[in-house]
Coordinates of C-alpha atoms in Angstrom, one line a residue:
M299 CA 21.9 27.6 4.4
R300 CA 19.0 24.4 4.3
R301 CA 16.1 25.2 1.9
P302 CA 13.3 23.0 1.4
V303 CA 12.7 20.8 -1.7
S304 CA 10.3 22.7 -4.6
R305 CA 8.7 19.6 -6.1
V306 CA 5.6 20.9 -7.3
L307 CA 4.1 19.0 -10.2
L308 CA 2.3 21.9 -13.3
P309 CA 0.6 21.8 -16.1
V310 CA 3.4 22.0 -19.2
G311 CA 2.1 25.6 -20.0
L312 CA 2.5 26.9 -16.6
A313 CA 5.7 25.3 -16.3
A314 CA 6.5 27.1 -19.6
A315 CA 5.8 30.0 -18.6
L316 CA 8.0 29.1 -15.0
V317 CA 10.8 29.0 -17.2
L318 CA 10.0 32.3 -19.3
A319 CA 9.8 34.7 -16.1
A320 CA 12.8 33.4 -14.9
C321 CA 15.2 34.4 -18.7
T322 CA 13.8 37.5 -18.2
D323 CA 14.3 41.1 -17.3
P324 CA 11.6 41.7 -14.4
A325 CA 11.3 45.4 -16.3
E326 CA 10.4 42.9 -19.5
Q327 CA 7.9 40.8 -17.7
S328 CA 4.9 42.9 -17.3
A329 CA 4.8 43.3 -21.4
V330 CA 4.7 39.2 -20.8
D331 CA 0.8 38.0 -21.2
E332 CA 0.3 34.8 -22.3
P333 CA 3.9 33.5 -23.1
E334 CA 3.3 31.2 -25.9
Q335 CA 4.4 27.3 -24.7
V336 CA 6.9 26.1 -27.2
Q337 CA 7.5 22.4 -28.7
P338 CA 10.3 20.8 -30.0
T339 CA 9.6 20.4 -33.8
R340 CA 12.0 18.8 -36.8
E341 CA 13.5 20.7 -39.7
S342 CA 11.2 18.2 -41.8
G343 CA 8.2 18.7 -40.3
A344 CA 7.5 14.5 -38.9
S345 CA 8.3 12.9 -36.1
R346 CA 10.2 10.8 -35.4
G347 CA 9.3 6.6 -36.5
V348 CA 6.7 8.9 -38.3
D349 CA 6.6 8.5 -42.2
A350 CA 6.6 13.2 -43.5
T351 CA 5.1 11.6 -47.2
A352 CA 2.0 9.8 -45.0
A353 CA -1.4 10.5 -44.1
P354 CA -1.6 13.7 -41.2
V355 CA -0.3 11.7 -37.9
Q356 CA -3.8 12.4 -35.7
Y357 CA -1.7 13.0 -31.9
A358 CA -2.9 12.8 -28.4
D359 CA -3.6 15.7 -26.7
A360 CA -2.7 14.9 -23.5
E361 CA -0.2 17.0 -21.4
P362 CA 2.8 16.4 -19.7
V363 CA 2.8 16.8 -16.3
V364 CA 6.2 19.0 -15.5
A365 CA 8.1 18.4 -10.9
T366 CA 10.4 21.1 -10.5
T367 CA 12.8 20.6 -7.1
T368 CA 16.4 22.3 -6.5
V369 CA 19.6 19.7 -6.1
W370 CA 22.7 19.7 -4.8
S371 CA 26.0 20.0 -8.2
D372 CA 29.3 21.1 -8.0
G373 CA 28.8 23.1 -4.7
E374 CA 25.9 25.3 -5.7
E375 CA 21.4 25.5 -6.1
V376 CA 19.8 24.1 -9.0
D377 CA 16.7 24.6 -9.9
L378 CA 15.7 21.6 -12.1
A379 CA 12.6 21.2 -13.9
V380 CA 11.6 17.9 -15.5
S381 CA 8.6 17.0 -18.4
V382 CA 6.9 13.8 -17.5
G383 CA 5.4 11.8 -20.3
P384 CA 2.4 11.2 -22.1
V385 CA 3.8 7.9 -22.0
M386 CA 2.9 6.0 -24.8
R387 CA 0.6 2.5 -25.4
E388 CA 2.0 0.2 -27.5
E389 CA 0.4 -2.8 -26.9
D390 CA 2.6 -4.2 -24.5
L391 CA 4.9 -1.9 -24.5
A392 CA 4.7 2.1 -23.6
V393 CA 7.3 5.2 -24.3
L394 CA 8.1 7.3 -21.5
P395 CA 10.1 10.8 -22.7
L396 CA 11.1 12.2 -20.0
S397 CA 12.9 16.4 -20.5
F398 CA 15.1 18.0 -18.3
E399 CA 15.6 21.6 -18.1
V400 CA 17.4 23.7 -16.0
I401 CA 15.7 26.3 -14.3
G402 CA 17.8 29.8 -14.2
D403 CA 21.0 31.3 -15.3
R404 CA 23.0 28.4 -13.5
G405 CA 24.5 25.7 -12.9
E406 CA 24.8 22.4 -14.0
V407 CA 23.2 19.2 -13.3
N408 CA 24.3 16.0 -14.4
L409 CA 21.3 13.3 -14.5
M410 CA 23.3 10.1 -16.0
S411 CA 24.2 9.7 -12.8
S412 CA 22.4 11.6 -9.9
A413 CA 18.1 11.1 -11.3
L414 CA 18.2 7.9 -14.6
R415 CA 21.6 5.0 -13.3
S416 CA 23.1 3.0 -10.6
P417 CA 26.0 2.7 -10.4
G418 CA 27.2 -0.8 -12.2
L419 CA 25.1 -1.6 -14.3
S420 CA 26.2 0.1 -17.4
N421 CA 24.2 3.3 -18.1
S422 CA 20.9 1.3 -17.5
P423 CA 18.2 3.7 -16.3
T424 CA 17.6 1.4 -13.5
Q425 CA 16.5 4.8 -11.8
V426 CA 13.6 5.9 -13.3
R427 CA 10.6 3.6 -13.0
L428 CA 6.7 3.1 -13.8
V429 CA 4.2 2.9 -10.5
D430 CA 1.1 1.6 -10.7
T431 CA 0.1 2.6 -6.8
E432 CA -3.6 0.9 -7.5
R433 CA -2.6 -2.9 -8.7
M434 CA 0.5 -2.2 -6.9
I435 CA 2.5 -3.6 -10.0
V436 CA 6.0 -1.4 -10.9
S437 CA 7.3 -1.4 -13.7
Q438 CA 11.6 -0.7 -15.1
P439 CA 12.9 -0.1 -18.1
A440 CA 11.7 -3.1 -21.1
M441 CA 15.3 -5.4 -21.8
Q442 CA 16.5 -6.0 -25.0
I443 CA 17.7 -9.4 -25.6
R444 CA 20.0 -10.3 -28.2
E445 CA 23.1 -12.2 -28.9
D446 CA 25.2 -10.5 -31.0
T447 CA 25.5 -7.7 -29.0
G448 CA 23.8 -8.4 -25.7
D449 CA 21.3 -7.3 -23.2
R450 CA 20.4 -3.6 -23.0
A451 CA 17.6 -1.0 -22.3
M452 CA 15.1 0.2 -24.8
V453 CA 16.6 4.6 -23.9
A454 CA 17.0 7.1 -26.0
W455 CA 18.6 10.5 -25.9
T456 CA 18.9 13.5 -27.4
D457 CA 21.5 12.3 -30.4
E458 CA 23.4 15.6 -29.5
Y459 CA 24.0 14.5 -26.2
M460 CA 24.4 11.3 -26.1
P461 CA 26.2 10.0 -23.1
D462 CA 29.7 10.3 -22.6
H463 CA 31.7 9.0 -19.9
G464 CA 27.8 8.4 -18.3
R465 CA 27.4 12.3 -18.3
F466 CA 24.0 13.5 -20.2
R467 CA 23.9 16.3 -18.0
A468 CA 21.2 19.7 -18.0
A469 CA 22.7 22.7 -18.4
A470 CA 21.7 26.6 -17.8
G471 CA 21.3 28.0 -20.5
E472 CA 21.5 25.0 -23.5
D473 CA 18.4 23.7 -24.0
P474 CA 16.3 20.7 -22.8
V475 CA 17.4 17.1 -22.8
T476 CA 15.4 14.6 -23.5
W477 CA 15.2 10.7 -23.0
A478 CA 12.2 8.3 -24.1
G479 CA 12.4 4.1 -22.5
A480 CA 10.2 1.8 -23.2
F481 CA 8.4 0.1 -20.6
G482 CA 5.6 -2.5 -20.3
A483 CA 2.3 -1.2 -21.3
P484 CA 0.5 0.8 -18.1
R485 CA -3.7 -0.4 -17.8
G486 CA -5.2 2.7 -16.9
Q487 CA -5.3 6.2 -18.3
H488 CA -2.6 7.6 -16.1
T489 CA 0.6 6.7 -14.4
A490 CA 2.7 7.4 -11.2
V491 CA 6.9 8.3 -12.4
L492 CA 9.3 7.3 -9.6
L493 CA 12.8 9.3 -10.2
Q494 CA 15.0 10.1 -8.3
H495 CA 15.3 14.0 -7.3
F496 CA 11.3 14.5 -7.8
G497 CA 10.2 11.7 -6.1
L498 CA 6.6 10.0 -6.8
I499 CA 5.3 12.2 -10.1
P500 CA 1.8 11.0 -9.7
Q501 CA -1.1 11.5 -12.5
V502 CA 1.3 11.2 -15.7
P503 CA -1.0 11.0 -19.1
V504 CA -1.4 6.9 -20.8
V505 CA -2.6 7.7 -24.6
D506 CA -3.3 4.9 -27.2
E507 CA -1.9 7.8 -29.9
P508 CA 1.5 9.3 -31.2
V509 CA 3.2 11.5 -29.4
R510 CA 4.7 14.7 -31.2
D511 CA 8.5 14.2 -31.2
V512 CA 8.6 11.2 -29.3
P513 CA 10.6 8.0 -30.4
T514 CA 7.7 4.9 -31.1
V515 CA 8.7 0.9 -29.5
S516 CA 10.2 0.9 -33.6
D517 CA 12.5 3.4 -32.7
L518 CA 13.6 2.3 -30.0
L519 CA 14.6 -1.8 -31.1
D520 CA 18.4 -0.2 -32.4
G521 CA 18.1 -2.9 -35.4
G522 CA 16.4 -5.7 -32.8
A523 CA 13.6 -7.8 -33.6
R524 CA 10.3 -6.9 -30.7
A525 CA 9.8 -10.3 -30.1
D526 CA 13.6 -8.9 -28.5
V527 CA 11.5 -7.3 -25.9
T528 CA 11.1 -8.2 -22.3
P529 CA 8.9 -6.1 -20.5
R530 CA 10.5 -5.8 -16.6
V531 CA 7.4 -6.0 -14.7
F532 CA 6.3 -7.1 -11.4
P533 CA 4.2 -7.2 -8.1
I534 CA 4.8 -4.7 -5.5
E535 CA 5.0 -6.8 -2.2
S536 CA 4.9 -5.0 1.0
Y537 CA 5.8 -6.3 4.5
R538 CA 4.4 -4.6 8.4
E539 CA 5.4 -6.5 11.8
H540 CA 3.4 -5.8 15.1
I541 CA 5.2 -4.0 17.3
D542 CA 4.3 -5.8 20.5
T543 CA 4.9 -9.8 19.5
P544 CA 6.8 -11.5 16.3
V545 CA 4.2 -11.8 13.7
G546 CA 4.9 -10.3 10.0
T547 CA 3.0 -10.2 7.1
R548 CA 4.1 -9.8 3.5
T549 CA 1.2 -8.7 1.0
E550 CA 2.8 -9.8 -2.8
S551 CA 0.0 -8.5 -5.1
D552 CA -2.5 -12.0 -5.4
R553 CA -1.3 -13.9 -1.5
T554 CA -0.5 -12.4 1.9
T555 CA 1.7 -14.4 4.7
V556 CA 0.7 -13.8 7.6
T557 CA 3.3 -14.9 9.9
I558 CA 4.0 -16.6 13.2
A559 CA 7.0 -18.0 15.4
T560 CA 5.7 -21.0 17.3
D561 CA 9.0 -20.8 19.7
V562 CA 6.2 -17.9 21.2
L563 CA 3.1 -20.2 20.6
F564 CA 4.9 -23.5 21.8
D565 CA 7.1 -24.6 23.8
V566 CA 9.9 -27.2 22.9
D567 CA 8.6 -30.4 21.0
S568 CA 5.0 -29.3 22.0
A569 CA 2.1 -28.7 19.2
E570 CA 0.0 -28.1 22.7
L571 CA -0.6 -23.2 22.5
S572 CA 2.0 -22.2 25.4
D573 CA 0.3 -19.3 27.8
D574 CA 1.4 -16.1 25.5
A575 CA 0.4 -17.6 22.4
D576 CA -3.0 -15.0 22.7
T577 CA -1.2 -12.1 22.3
A578 CA 0.4 -13.5 18.3
L579 CA -3.1 -15.2 17.9
Q580 CA -4.7 -12.3 18.2
A581 CA -3.0 -10.4 16.2
A582 CA -2.8 -12.8 13.6
A583 CA -7.0 -12.9 13.7
A584 CA -6.9 -8.8 13.3
E585 CA -4.6 -9.6 9.9
L586 CA -7.9 -11.8 8.9
A587 CA -10.2 -9.1 9.0
D588 CA -10.9 -7.1 6.6
V589 CA -10.9 -9.9 4.5
D590 CA -14.1 -11.5 2.2
G591 CA -14.0 -14.8 0.2
G592 CA -10.9 -17.3 -0.8
D593 CA -9.1 -19.7 0.6
L594 CA -7.4 -19.9 4.4
A595 CA -3.9 -22.2 4.1
I596 CA -2.9 -22.4 8.7
V597 CA 0.6 -24.3 7.5
G598 CA 3.1 -26.1 10.2
H599 CA 6.6 -25.4 9.4
T600 CA 9.4 -27.0 12.1
D601 CA 13.9 -27.1 11.8
D602 CA 15.6 -30.7 10.8
V603 CA 16.5 -31.3 14.4
L604 CA 15.1 -35.5 14.4
D605 CA 13.7 -36.8 12.1
E606 CA 11.3 -36.2 8.6
A607 CA 8.3 -38.3 10.3
H608 CA 8.5 -36.7 13.5
N609 CA 8.5 -33.1 12.3
Q610 CA 5.8 -33.9 9.6
A611 CA 3.6 -35.4 13.1
L612 CA 4.8 -31.8 15.0
S613 CA 3.7 -29.6 11.9
E614 CA 0.4 -30.7 11.1
A615 CA -0.6 -30.6 14.8
R616 CA 0.9 -27.1 15.6
A617 CA -1.2 -25.8 12.1
E618 CA -4.3 -27.2 13.5
A619 CA -3.6 -25.9 17.8
V620 CA -3.5 -22.6 15.3
H621 CA -6.4 -23.4 13.5
E622 CA -8.9 -24.3 16.5
R623 CA -8.0 -21.2 18.1
L624 CA -8.1 -18.9 15.1
Q625 CA -11.6 -20.0 15.3
E626 CA -12.6 -18.8 18.1
L627 CA -10.7 -15.5 17.5
A628 CA -11.8 -14.3 14.2
D629 CA -14.8 -15.6 11.7
L630 CA -13.2 -18.3 9.7
S631 CA -17.0 -18.5 7.8
V632 CA -16.1 -15.3 5.6
F633 CA -13.6 -17.3 3.5
D634 CA -14.0 -20.2 1.0
D635 CA -12.8 -22.6 1.8
V636 CA -9.8 -23.6 5.4
Q637 CA -7.5 -25.5 5.1
T638 CA -4.2 -27.1 7.0
E639 CA -1.2 -28.9 6.5
G640 CA 2.3 -29.6 8.0
R641 CA 5.3 -29.1 6.3
A642 CA 8.3 -29.7 8.4
F643 CA 11.4 -28.2 7.4
H644 CA 10.7 -28.9 3.7
E645 CA 10.1 -25.4 3.2
P646 CA 12.5 -23.7 6.2
V647 CA 13.1 -19.8 5.7
V648 CA 17.1 -19.4 6.0
P649 CA 19.0 -22.3 6.5
N650 CA 19.2 -24.4 9.0
D651 CA 22.6 -24.4 10.1
S652 CA 22.9 -22.3 13.7
D653 CA 20.4 -22.4 16.0
A654 CA 19.7 -18.5 15.7
N655 CA 18.4 -20.4 12.1
R656 CA 16.3 -23.0 13.2
A657 CA 14.2 -20.3 14.9
L658 CA 13.4 -18.5 12.0
N659 CA 12.7 -21.7 10.7
R660 CA 10.2 -22.9 13.3
R661 CA 6.5 -21.0 12.2
V662 CA 3.3 -21.7 11.3
D663 CA 1.5 -19.6 8.4
L664 CA -1.4 -17.8 7.0
H665 CA -1.7 -17.8 3.4
F666 CA -4.9 -15.6 1.7
T667 CA -6.1 -13.5 0.0
P668 CA -5.2 -9.8 0.4
P669 CA -8.4 -7.3 1.2
E670 CA -8.6 -4.3 -1.0
D671 CA -8.9 -1.8 1.2
P672 CA -4.7 -1.1 3.4
Q673 CA -5.2 -2.3 6.9
S674 CA -6.3 -0.7 9.6
P675 CA -4.5 0.2 13.0
R676 CA -7.0 -0.7 15.2
D677 CA -6.0 -1.9 18.4
G678 CA -2.5 -1.7 17.7
A679 CA -3.7 2.8 18.1
D680 CA -3.1 2.8 21.2
V681 CA 0.4 0.2 21.3
E682 CA 3.4 2.9 22.8
L683 CA 6.6 3.1 20.4
P684 CA 9.5 0.2 20.9
E685 CA 12.7 1.6 23.1
T686 CA 15.3 3.0 20.4
E687 CA 18.8 3.4 21.3
G688 CA 19.5 6.3 18.7
P689 CA 18.4 9.5 19.1
V690 CA 14.7 10.8 18.8
G691 CA 13.1 14.7 17.3
T692 CA 9.8 16.0 16.6
A693 CA 8.2 16.2 12.5
D694 CA 9.4 20.1 12.8
E695 CA 12.6 19.6 14.5
G696 CA 13.9 16.6 13.3
V697 CA 17.2 15.0 14.9
E698 CA 20.5 14.9 14.6
V699 CA 22.5 11.7 14.2
T700 CA 26.3 11.3 14.8
R701 CA 28.0 7.9 13.0
N702 CA 29.0 5.3 15.5
I703 CA 32.6 5.0 14.0
E704 CA 35.8 6.9 14.6
D705 CA 35.7 9.3 12.0
E706 CA 32.2 10.5 13.7
A707 CA 30.2 12.0 11.4
R708 CA 27.2 14.2 12.0
V709 CA 23.8 15.3 9.4
H710 CA 21.1 16.7 9.9
V711 CA 17.5 14.3 9.1
S712 CA 14.0 15.7 8.2
V713 CA 11.0 14.8 7.0
E714 CA 9.6 16.7 3.8
S715 CA 6.3 15.1 3.7
I716 CA 4.2 11.6 4.2
E717 CA 1.3 11.8 1.7
R718 CA -1.0 8.9 0.6
V719 CA -1.1 7.9 -2.8
D720 CA -4.0 5.2 -2.9
H721 CA -2.3 2.3 -1.3
V722 CA 0.9 3.6 -1.7
L723 CA 2.6 6.2 1.2
V724 CA 5.1 8.6 -0.2
G725 CA 7.9 10.4 2.3
Q726 CA 10.7 12.6 1.4
I727 CA 13.5 12.3 3.7
R728 CA 15.3 15.3 3.7
V729 CA 19.7 14.6 4.5
E730 CA 21.9 17.4 5.5
Q731 CA 25.8 17.8 6.0
I732 CA 26.4 19.1 9.2
Q733 CA 30.2 16.8 9.6
G734 CA 32.2 14.9 6.7
P735 CA 34.9 12.5 7.3
G736 CA 36.8 15.3 4.5
P737 CA 39.2 18.0 5.4
D738 CA 36.9 20.7 4.2
G739 CA 34.1 18.4 6.2
S740 CA 33.0 16.9 3.2
G741 CA 31.2 12.5 2.9
Q742 CA 28.6 10.7 1.8
I743 CA 25.5 11.1 3.2
A744 CA 23.4 8.2 3.2
W745 CA 25.4 6.2 6.1
P746 CA 22.0 7.0 7.8
L747 CA 19.8 5.2 5.1
T748 CA 21.1 2.4 3.9
G749 CA 21.1 -0.6 4.5
G750 CA 24.2 -1.2 2.5
V751 CA 24.2 -4.5 -0.5
S752 CA 22.5 -6.9 1.1
G753 CA 19.6 -4.9 1.5
P754 CA 16.8 -4.2 4.9
R755 CA 16.4 -8.1 6.0
G756 CA 19.2 -9.7 4.2
T757 CA 17.5 -10.7 1.3
G758 CA 19.0 -10.7 -1.8
L759 CA 22.0 -9.4 -3.4
R760 CA 22.2 -6.0 -5.0
P761 CA 26.5 -5.5 -6.2
W762 CA 26.9 -2.3 -6.6
E763 CA 24.1 -0.6 -4.8
H764 CA 26.1 0.2 -1.1
S765 CA 23.3 3.4 -1.1
T766 CA 20.3 2.5 -2.1
T767 CA 17.4 4.3 0.8
D768 CA 16.1 1.0 2.5
T769 CA 16.9 0.9 6.1
V770 CA 13.6 3.9 7.2
T771 CA 10.4 1.7 8.9
L772 CA 7.2 4.1 9.2
L773 CA 5.4 3.2 13.4
A774 CA 2.2 3.5 13.7
G775 CA -0.9 1.4 14.7
G776 CA 1.0 -0.9 16.5
Q777 CA 2.9 -2.4 13.6
R778 CA 6.2 -1.2 11.8
L779 CA 6.1 0.1 8.1
F780 CA 9.0 -1.6 6.0
P781 CA 10.1 0.3 2.1
L782 CA 8.4 -1.4 -0.6
D783 CA 10.0 -3.8 -2.0
Y784 CA 9.4 -6.3 -5.3
F785 CA 12.0 -8.9 -6.8
V786 CA 13.8 -9.4 -10.3
P787 CA 14.8 -12.6 -11.5
D788 CA 17.8 -13.0 -13.8
L789 CA 17.6 -12.9 -18.1
D790 CA 20.4 -14.7 -18.2
D791 CA 20.2 -17.5 -15.8
E792 CA 16.4 -19.0 -14.7
D793 CA 17.0 -21.2 -11.9
A794 CA 19.1 -18.3 -10.3
E795 CA 17.9 -16.2 -6.7
P796 CA 15.5 -13.2 -8.0
T797 CA 17.2 -10.1 -6.6
L798 CA 14.9 -8.3 -4.1
Y799 CA 15.0 -4.2 -4.7
P800 CA 12.8 -1.6 -3.0
L801 CA 10.8 0.8 -3.9
T802 CA 13.1 3.2 -2.6
D803 CA 15.8 5.5 -4.2
R804 CA 18.2 3.4 -5.0
H805 CA 21.8 5.5 -5.3
F806 CA 21.5 8.5 -2.6
A807 CA 26.2 8.7 -3.5
G808 CA 27.4 11.7 -3.8
D809 CA 29.6 13.8 -1.1
Y810 CA 27.8 16.7 -0.1
A811 CA 30.2 20.0 1.5
P812 CA 28.9 20.7 5.4
G813 CA 25.1 22.8 4.3
E814 CA 24.4 20.7 1.4
S815 CA 21.3 18.4 1.0
R816 CA 19.4 15.8 -0.8
V817 CA 16.7 14.3 -0.1
A818 CA 15.5 10.9 -0.8
T819 CA 12.6 9.2 -1.6
V820 CA 11.4 5.8 -0.2
L821 CA 7.9 4.2 -0.6
W822 CA 5.1 2.6 2.1
P823 CA 2.3 1.0 2.4
A824 CA -0.3 2.2 3.5
L825 CA -2.2 2.4 7.0
A826 CA -5.5 4.6 7.5
V827 CA -3.5 6.3 10.2
D828 CA -3.1 10.8 10.6
S829 CA 0.3 10.4 12.2
V830 CA 3.5 8.7 11.9
A831 CA 6.9 8.0 13.2
V832 CA 9.5 7.4 11.4
D833 CA 12.5 5.2 12.8
V834 CA 14.9 3.5 11.8
P835 CA 16.4 0.5 14.0
A836 CA 19.2 -1.2 14.5
E837 CA 17.4 -4.9 14.6
T838 CA 14.4 -5.8 14.9
D839 CA 12.4 -9.2 15.7
N840 CA 10.0 -10.0 13.6
A841 CA 9.1 -13.4 12.6
G842 CA 13.0 -14.1 10.7
M843 CA 12.1 -11.4 8.1
W844 CA 14.8 -8.7 9.5
H845 CA 18.3 -8.3 10.3
S846 CA 20.7 -7.1 12.5
L847 CA 21.8 -4.5 10.6
G848 CA 24.8 -2.4 12.2
V849 CA 23.0 1.6 11.4
D850 CA 22.8 4.3 13.6
P851 CA 19.8 4.2 14.6
W852 CA 17.3 7.4 14.9
R853 CA 13.3 8.1 15.3
I854 CA 11.4 10.8 14.0
T855 CA 7.8 11.0 15.7
D856 CA 4.5 12.7 14.8
V857 CA 5.1 13.2 11.0
P858 CA 1.6 14.5 9.4
V859 CA 0.5 11.7 7.0
G860 CA -0.9 13.8 3.8

C-alpha cells in the first residue's frame, strides 16, 4: 500500500514528546504531562573540544529543527527522525550536527548509503549540503587537504557507530546516532539543509557560540592544521528556456546570460534579421524587463566555417543587428552601459566537429546583472504546453510510466508537493514500484528521474552517479525550468573542467518491491506562478544547452505551488 511521505518540521521539545509517545504504552501516556527534554551528556560533563577545567562555557540556546519521514528499509516502512543544527559558526567555517533516530519499535536504516553518501566517493557525505536560498549559494562538506593522508571530508560519527564498510545505521530501540560535518560558514542567522529522504529543511539556526556536545572545527581536523581546510562553497546556477522559441536563460550569482540561436535570427552568412526573428527577440526583451542598472553586453558568435576575419566581421554585425532591434523592443536606458562585440568562433559551447554542433555555436548572447526578484511569467502565461510523447496525469492521480526497453518495468509517479522557499521551488516526487524486472517484481525505480552520468545537458561528467534525479523540469509561464545546479572544480587538477552537479538527490538508488516507494527532492528556480506542470522530456531544443535524454517521458499537470 502506498503511504504518503510525512515530512514535518518540529521544535526539538515537541519532537522529544513524539519519540516518547511512540515508546510509551497507551495506558501510561495519560500520566505523561510535560515530557522532559533529554539532552545528550558526557560522563566528564564537558563538551568535546572544551576543557572541563576551564571557566564555564556559555552555550548557544538555539534549538535544532527536527524533521520526520517514512522510508522503506529491508521490506518494511520505518519512521525516521533527524535533529538538524544549530549550525555552529567559527570564522569562515561552521559545524553542522545531525542526530538520527528511528521512531517506533521496529526497523533500522543504513544512513550512510541512504541519506549521507553518494556511491563511489568513499565515505564522503556528498548528499548533505547547506543551501542559502536567498543568496543562492550551496556548500558541500569542507575538505582537508593533506599530502600524508590524502584529501578527506571533515566529518565525524558517533564513536560507537563508526562506519564499517559503509554502514552507519539507526535502529529501533537504540540511542540516536550522530554525525557532524564542517562546511563553509553561512552568512545569515539561518540556513537550509538539503538531506536525502527529508528534502530541504529550512530555518536551521546559525549561532556564533559553542553548541553543547557538538565537535568544534579543531575536533574535526584529525591532527591537521586549519590552513589545510578548503571550504567548498559554490554559487547556484539556474537555467530556463522559453517553450515556443529557442531562447535560454542561465543565471549565476552575479550574471545572467540569455542565449538566442542565430539560425532563427539570420539566414546563412547574413547579418540581416529574418522575418521569424521577432518572436525570439521579444522573448529576449522580456528577460530584460526587470533589470535596473548594470552593464549589458551583446556578443555574437559563429561556427568555424570560413576564415577568422570573415567570422569576426559577421559576429560583430549580427550583435549590432540584435542591439538595434532590442532598442525598439525594450528600454535599454536602464543599463549603465550597453556594448556590442563579436567573438567569431573563439568561444564555442561545443566542439565544431559536426553540423549539429556548429548550429549550437551560432548564437548571440546577452550578458547582464540579474534582477533581484524571480522572473514573472508575463506574456508567456498563455503559451500552450509542448506536446509530450509520454503518458500524462494530473496532480490528484499521478501517472503510470512504463520503461521502453525489453523488461517493460512499470512505476507510478506522483507529486507530493512543490513549495516556494525564497528564490527556490522545492519539489517532492514519489516513485512507487509497480512491476520491476526481478523475479519477485523488484527492481530500481530511479529510471524515470535520471539522465545518467553525463547530466541532463551532457555537461560535466559525474562519475558513479547513475541515479541522480536531474531530468525533472517544470513548465509554467511559457517557460521550462530545469533543476538548479552548481559547478565544482577539481581539487587535484586546476586545469580540469569543473563538474556540474544538480541540486537534487544524487543517489536515488536501491531495489524496491511492488508497493514500495521513495520520495526524491528536486530544486528549481522560483517563478511567480500558482501552478506548474512537472515534465520529463525525451528531448528539448534550448539554444544548445540540452541534448536527447534517452529517457521515458512523462508529465503531471495542474500541480499547485505552495
